[in-house]
């Protein structure tokens, strides 16, 4: 698994023995309960002394073995599956269609359970040492117990469609398949009437047990008249690891930003290693291991397979980096973002404007191989995230800049000057080269400062010129490349810009249309962009801006020598028009900082530190017309 919990040997021993006790308890309850239930149900029909009641129970088998079914023969029969029960081999998925109301039967035979396991690959880059320790611990646990840990997993691959004559169902999710288990030779066909139920959730079910004999599985399709057609599912048994994976309560995907047809998503950091460590470099050189499926919230049927890899593959309209799907979106590893750690990013296009989407992070097999014979070859699905697209066409999602490499958000654009599908590199180059040029002016100034002298001659003991250069670049990119939002977006932290200017389609805003005061139209802050380049070369028309975070300004002032003359506007005297504040709610981006992503906190803000020293600022010079 990609993120093994890092336990000390002592912790893992405790976990192991706790797990062992729980497992034994569970096995005891599991074995005893259905047995009693079965005895109670069928008791009257089966003579208590008859040890061959398997034969009585199944008429088909008794035709063949009925005559000599005693002693040795009976033992043979016990380990032989009944007619209509198909055997599952290790890590070999079986695929089957199933009709409404039908039940199908499978068995993981004892010789597969006792047979050899598959070979597990090296896995994704990780701290290999700790993983191996944990594995040995688990191996030791296996030997101490009765039976072997086995995993039976199910993925729903297709669902029936709404029975269109029944209007109520046309917008709903089909019911789930049902899975039943029996560990008893006397119930080889578990189903709705007998056997333990295993919950199928979002098209996924897993059953784990320490088994020393055949494990019988029943799969049923519920009776319904609201949906017509078949289900299709994949079922697999493994002694190594679950063939299909579902991490439905683990978030590992985040929404960065969108425009009216595209969205940028990122995974969590894959490692906390430093750039000079091998693990870090291994991740950056890896071909992207994850894929993403996306689906419109209107496609509610997909909720029936939201935890199933093959279900999503068959149902989702949009995909990135999933082999076997025609039009793929872009996925690659990047170290952009807070902390500069490796992560995977997905640029999903072909979305509708003003729409809500689900994003499903998935892994195809073990990321380098999938399907028959691969441990974990059925794929894994993580928790879905929600994201939405913008409405207007004058914000363009931009990333992959060369100087302001941390920029990854929507910026003001003009779709007539920069075509949404082909013009983005030109737009990016315009913003980026402007920022790079301004940085060059700053560099000349910085070269006049005694940076690399002894510490007593330095302008500050706490900060040096490298800190100043870093803070300036952060601030400059955030301030010259504004983060764009829809004009129709009413969030309180958004600042309207360019209100008096014509829309890209030539029409103009009417004061009543937005309840705008004439004063707003006349004010410089709301009737222009913060960067004059935007109004001169792009002319996006009216838009709203997510203001840069004020801690970017405080950090700049603190990190650079006073002789450079940087200052932030004061609270109540322009600060509110130019800078925004971070929200305590990490789900919200109330001000713009580089590396921002929804529900990923930018908590490592410098604001707290900066606020203490802000009182020392006695001069307030607003720099370079940037407000
Ligand atoms: C569906 O209904 C039929 C007829 O009543 C019944 O035999 C069958 O067991 C039902 N199937 C399920 C999965 O409940
Ligand atoms: C995936 O499985 C294949 C075949 O079992 C194996 O060769 C490969 O190393 C595995 N990949 C990873 C990343 O473990
Ligand atoms: C569709 O619904 C109608 C009315 O409820 C019902 O008569 C018909 O049998 C249903 N069709 C299927 C395939 O379930
Ligand atoms: C996620 O689900 C698994 C299995 O249902 C459970 O063991 C685990 O504790 C859950 N994790 C969290 C963070 O809820
Ligand atoms: C990813 O990050 C989120 C937010 O920080 C955290 O809740 C989640 O557990 C992380 N997921 C993994 C797989 O580490
Ligand atoms: C990586 O760099 C850090 C300092 O940046 C240093 O302390 C550490 O020893 C380096 N690690 C390796 C493996 O070179
Ligand atoms: C999605 O559903 C909403 C409300 O049901 C509807 O207004 C909208 O047009 C639908 N969008 C698409 C793309 O189907
Ligand atoms: C976009 O909207 C159209 C029309 O409502 C719909 O058919 C299509 O599936 C939607 N596409 C996506 C990717 O949501
Ligand atoms: C990102 O930019 C580099 C060069 O700056 C370019 O080679 C690459 O194709 C770009 N990638 C995307 C996905 O735009
Ligand atoms: C400033 O410019 C010089 C020469 O172009 C370059 O070597 C230096 O790294 C730059 N300084 C900073 C802080 O970027
Ligand atoms: C200070 O000196 C170091 C090492 O000589 C150099 O790498 C760094 O770029 C210098 N900083 C500036 C701002 O010139
Ligand atoms: C924003 O506010 C205006 C006026 O109150 C309202 O007409 C408009 O529908 C709101 N927009 C959204 C997206 O809520």
GROMACS .gro file of C-alpha atoms in nm, residues 309-494:
model
  186
  309UNK     CA    1  -1.251   0.084  -1.024
  310UNK     CA    2  -1.411  -0.104  -1.313
  311UNK     CA    3  -1.746   0.063  -1.240
  312UNK     CA    4  -1.596   0.410  -1.267
  313UNK     CA    5  -1.398   0.310  -1.574
  314UNK     CA    6  -1.721   0.207  -1.749
  315UNK     CA    7  -1.933   0.496  -1.622
  316UNK     CA    8  -1.727   0.813  -1.579
  317UNK     CA    9  -1.716   1.044  -1.881
  318UNK     CA   10  -1.380   1.202  -1.807
  319UNK     CA   11  -1.049   1.045  -1.716
  320UNK     CA   12  -0.683   1.128  -1.673
  321UNK     CA   13  -0.402   0.873  -1.677
  322UNK     CA   14  -0.617   0.560  -1.681
  323UNK     CA   15  -0.498   0.311  -1.946
  324UNK     CA   16  -0.761   0.190  -2.188
  325UNK     CA   17  -0.961   0.512  -2.203
  326UNK     CA   18  -0.965   0.711  -2.524
  327UNK     CA   19  -0.934   1.084  -2.459
  328UNK     CA   20  -0.697   1.129  -2.171
  329UNK     CA   21  -0.633   1.443  -1.974
  330UNK     CA   22  -0.291   1.554  -1.855
  331UNK     CA   23  -0.133   1.400  -1.545
  332UNK     CA   24   0.222   1.451  -1.425
  333UNK     CA   25   0.437   1.469  -1.117
  334UNK     CA   26   0.518   1.815  -0.986
  335UNK     CA   27   0.679   1.965  -0.678
  336UNK     CA   28   0.488   2.290  -0.703
  337UNK     CA   29   0.293   2.399  -0.398
  338UNK     CA   30   0.339   2.444  -0.026
  339UNK     CA   31   0.655   2.281   0.098
  340UNK     CA   32   0.779   2.196  -0.253
  341UNK     CA   33   0.719   1.821  -0.208
  342UNK     CA   34   0.640   1.574  -0.489
  343UNK     CA   35   0.276   1.524  -0.579
  344UNK     CA   36   0.075   1.433  -0.886
  345UNK     CA   37  -0.135   1.691  -1.069
  346UNK     CA   38  -0.427   1.645  -1.308
  347UNK     CA   39  -0.545   1.901  -1.561
  348UNK     CA   40  -0.900   1.799  -1.656
  349UNK     CA   41  -1.061   1.967  -1.958
  350UNK     CA   42  -1.390   1.921  -2.140
  351UNK     CA   43  -1.598   2.029  -1.841
  352UNK     CA   44  -1.924   2.223  -1.865
  353UNK     CA   45  -1.946   2.575  -1.721
  354UNK     CA   46  -2.121   2.642  -1.388
  355UNK     CA   47  -2.132   2.273  -1.298
  356UNK     CA   48  -2.052   2.063  -0.996
  357UNK     CA   49  -1.827   1.762  -1.046
  358UNK     CA   50  -1.695   1.466  -0.854
  359UNK     CA   51  -1.328   1.381  -0.883
  360UNK     CA   52  -1.228   1.021  -0.805
  361UNK     CA   53  -0.862   0.942  -0.744
  362UNK     CA   54  -0.782   0.589  -0.859
  363UNK     CA   55  -0.490   0.358  -0.918
  364UNK     CA   56  -0.495   0.111  -1.206
  365UNK     CA   57  -0.380  -0.220  -1.053
  366UNK     CA   58  -0.062  -0.164  -0.856
  367UNK     CA   59   0.019   0.134  -1.088
  368UNK     CA   60   0.262  -0.053  -1.314
  369UNK     CA   61   0.064  -0.370  -1.380
  370UNK     CA   62  -0.297  -0.472  -1.352
  371UNK     CA   63  -0.536  -0.761  -1.401
  372UNK     CA   64  -0.494  -1.137  -1.373
  373UNK     CA   65  -0.205  -1.257  -1.157
  374UNK     CA   66  -0.111  -0.916  -1.018
  375UNK     CA   67  -0.137  -0.869  -0.642
  376UNK     CA   68  -0.387  -0.584  -0.601
  377UNK     CA   69  -0.439  -0.593  -0.978
  378UNK     CA   70  -0.804  -0.484  -0.965
  379UNK     CA   71  -0.729  -0.121  -0.888
  380UNK     CA   72  -0.800   0.110  -0.596
  381UNK     CA   73  -1.037   0.403  -0.554
  382UNK     CA   74  -0.998   0.686  -0.301
  383UNK     CA   75  -1.264   0.916  -0.157
  384UNK     CA   76  -1.433   1.142  -0.411
  385UNK     CA   77  -1.395   1.519  -0.391
  386UNK     CA   78  -1.632   1.788  -0.515
  387UNK     CA   79  -1.529   2.073  -0.738
  388UNK     CA   80  -1.707   2.327  -0.952
  389UNK     CA   81  -1.639   2.511  -1.273
  390UNK     CA   82  -1.667   2.886  -1.325
  391UNK     CA   83  -1.940   3.057  -1.523
  392UNK     CA   84  -1.774   3.335  -1.716
  393UNK     CA   85  -1.516   3.302  -1.988
  394UNK     CA   86  -1.279   3.579  -1.879
  395UNK     CA   87  -1.095   3.372  -1.618
  396UNK     CA   88  -0.843   3.117  -1.751
  397UNK     CA   89  -0.684   2.843  -1.543
  398UNK     CA   90  -0.307   2.881  -1.580
  399UNK     CA   91  -0.019   2.673  -1.447
  400UNK     CA   92   0.323   2.555  -1.560
  401UNK     CA   93   0.483   2.904  -1.579
  402UNK     CA   94   0.859   2.914  -1.595
  403UNK     CA   95   0.941   3.215  -1.372
  404UNK     CA   96   0.634   3.230  -1.147
  405UNK     CA   97   0.641   2.852  -1.133
  406UNK     CA   98   0.422   2.840  -0.823
  407UNK     CA   99   0.128   3.007  -0.998
  408UNK     CA  100  -0.159   2.760  -1.051
  409UNK     CA  101  -0.495   2.934  -1.057
  410UNK     CA  102  -0.737   3.118  -1.285
  411UNK     CA  103  -0.618   3.458  -1.411
  412UNK     CA  104  -0.800   3.735  -1.599
  413UNK     CA  105  -0.808   3.665  -1.971
  414UNK     CA  106  -0.984   3.766  -2.290
  415UNK     CA  107  -1.099   3.461  -2.487
  416UNK     CA  108  -1.099   3.664  -2.811
  417UNK     CA  109  -0.730   3.745  -2.773
  418UNK     CA  110  -0.619   3.421  -2.607
  419UNK     CA  111  -0.812   3.124  -2.734
  420UNK     CA  112  -0.917   2.900  -2.443
  421UNK     CA  113  -0.777   2.588  -2.609
  422UNK     CA  114  -0.468   2.717  -2.789
  423UNK     CA  115  -0.390   3.060  -2.645
  424UNK     CA  116  -0.294   2.970  -2.289
  425UNK     CA  117   0.083   2.948  -2.345
  426UNK     CA  118   0.072   3.300  -2.492
  427UNK     CA  119  -0.125   3.431  -2.197
  428UNK     CA  120   0.111   3.260  -1.952
  429UNK     CA  121   0.414   3.407  -2.129
  430UNK     CA  122   0.267   3.757  -2.111
  431UNK     CA  123   0.212   3.745  -1.735
  432UNK     CA  124   0.531   3.554  -1.665
  433UNK     CA  125   0.771   3.770  -1.864
  434UNK     CA  126   0.627   4.084  -1.706
  435UNK     CA  127   0.689   3.944  -1.357
  436UNK     CA  128   1.037   3.827  -1.454
  437UNK     CA  129   1.123   4.173  -1.583
  438UNK     CA  130   1.007   4.343  -1.264
  439UNK     CA  131   1.214   4.095  -1.068
  440UNK     CA  132   1.520   4.193  -1.267
  441UNK     CA  133   1.480   4.558  -1.155
  442UNK     CA  134   1.462   4.435  -0.799
  443UNK     CA  135   1.772   4.223  -0.849
  444UNK     CA  136   1.970   4.533  -0.950
  445UNK     CA  137   1.861   4.704  -0.630
  446UNK     CA  138   1.943   4.403  -0.418
  447UNK     CA  139   2.293   4.392  -0.561
  448UNK     CA  140   2.357   4.732  -0.397
  449UNK     CA  141   2.289   4.584  -0.053
  450UNK     CA  142   2.571   4.429   0.152
  451UNK     CA  143   2.427   4.081   0.164
  452UNK     CA  144   2.710   3.839   0.182
  453UNK     CA  145   2.914   4.008   0.455
  454UNK     CA  146   2.989   3.903   0.808
  455UNK     CA  147   2.686   3.875   1.026
  456UNK     CA  148   2.761   4.194   1.218
  457UNK     CA  149   2.750   4.395   0.896
  458UNK     CA  150   2.432   4.228   0.768
  459UNK     CA  151   2.110   4.430   0.772
  460UNK     CA  152   1.944   4.172   0.992
  461UNK     CA  153   2.059   3.876   1.195
  462UNK     CA  154   1.740   3.686   1.125
  463UNK     CA  155   1.711   3.736   0.748
  464UNK     CA  156   1.955   3.759   0.463
  465UNK     CA  157   1.931   3.858   0.099
  466UNK     CA  158   1.821   3.511  -0.006
  467UNK     CA  159   1.519   3.545   0.224
  468UNK     CA  160   1.451   3.887   0.076
  469UNK     CA  161   1.472   3.756  -0.281
  470UNK     CA  162   1.242   3.463  -0.200
  471UNK     CA  163   0.984   3.686  -0.026
  472UNK     CA  164   0.993   3.937  -0.309
  473UNK     CA  165   0.935   3.672  -0.572
  474UNK     CA  166   0.639   3.525  -0.381
  475UNK     CA  167   0.486   3.866  -0.336
  476UNK     CA  168   0.557   3.980  -0.691
  477UNK     CA  169   0.400   3.674  -0.857
  478UNK     CA  170   0.091   3.686  -0.637
  479UNK     CA  171   0.045   4.059  -0.694
  480UNK     CA  172   0.118   4.091  -1.066
  481UNK     CA  173  -0.079   3.777  -1.157
  482UNK     CA  174  -0.417   3.826  -0.989
  483UNK     CA  175  -0.637   3.531  -0.902
  484UNK     CA  176  -0.961   3.565  -1.099
  485UNK     CA  177  -1.318   3.481  -0.993
  486UNK     CA  178  -1.658   3.511  -1.159
  487UNK     CA  179  -1.820   3.852  -1.154
  488UNK     CA  180  -2.138   3.672  -1.042
  489UNK     CA  181  -1.960   3.517  -0.743
  490UNK     CA  182  -2.085   3.695  -0.430
  491UNK     CA  183  -1.828   3.586  -0.172
  492UNK     CA  184  -1.752   3.873   0.059
  493UNK     CA  185  -1.376   3.855   0.017
  494UNK     CA  186  -1.383   3.907  -0.359
   0.00000   0.00000   0.00000
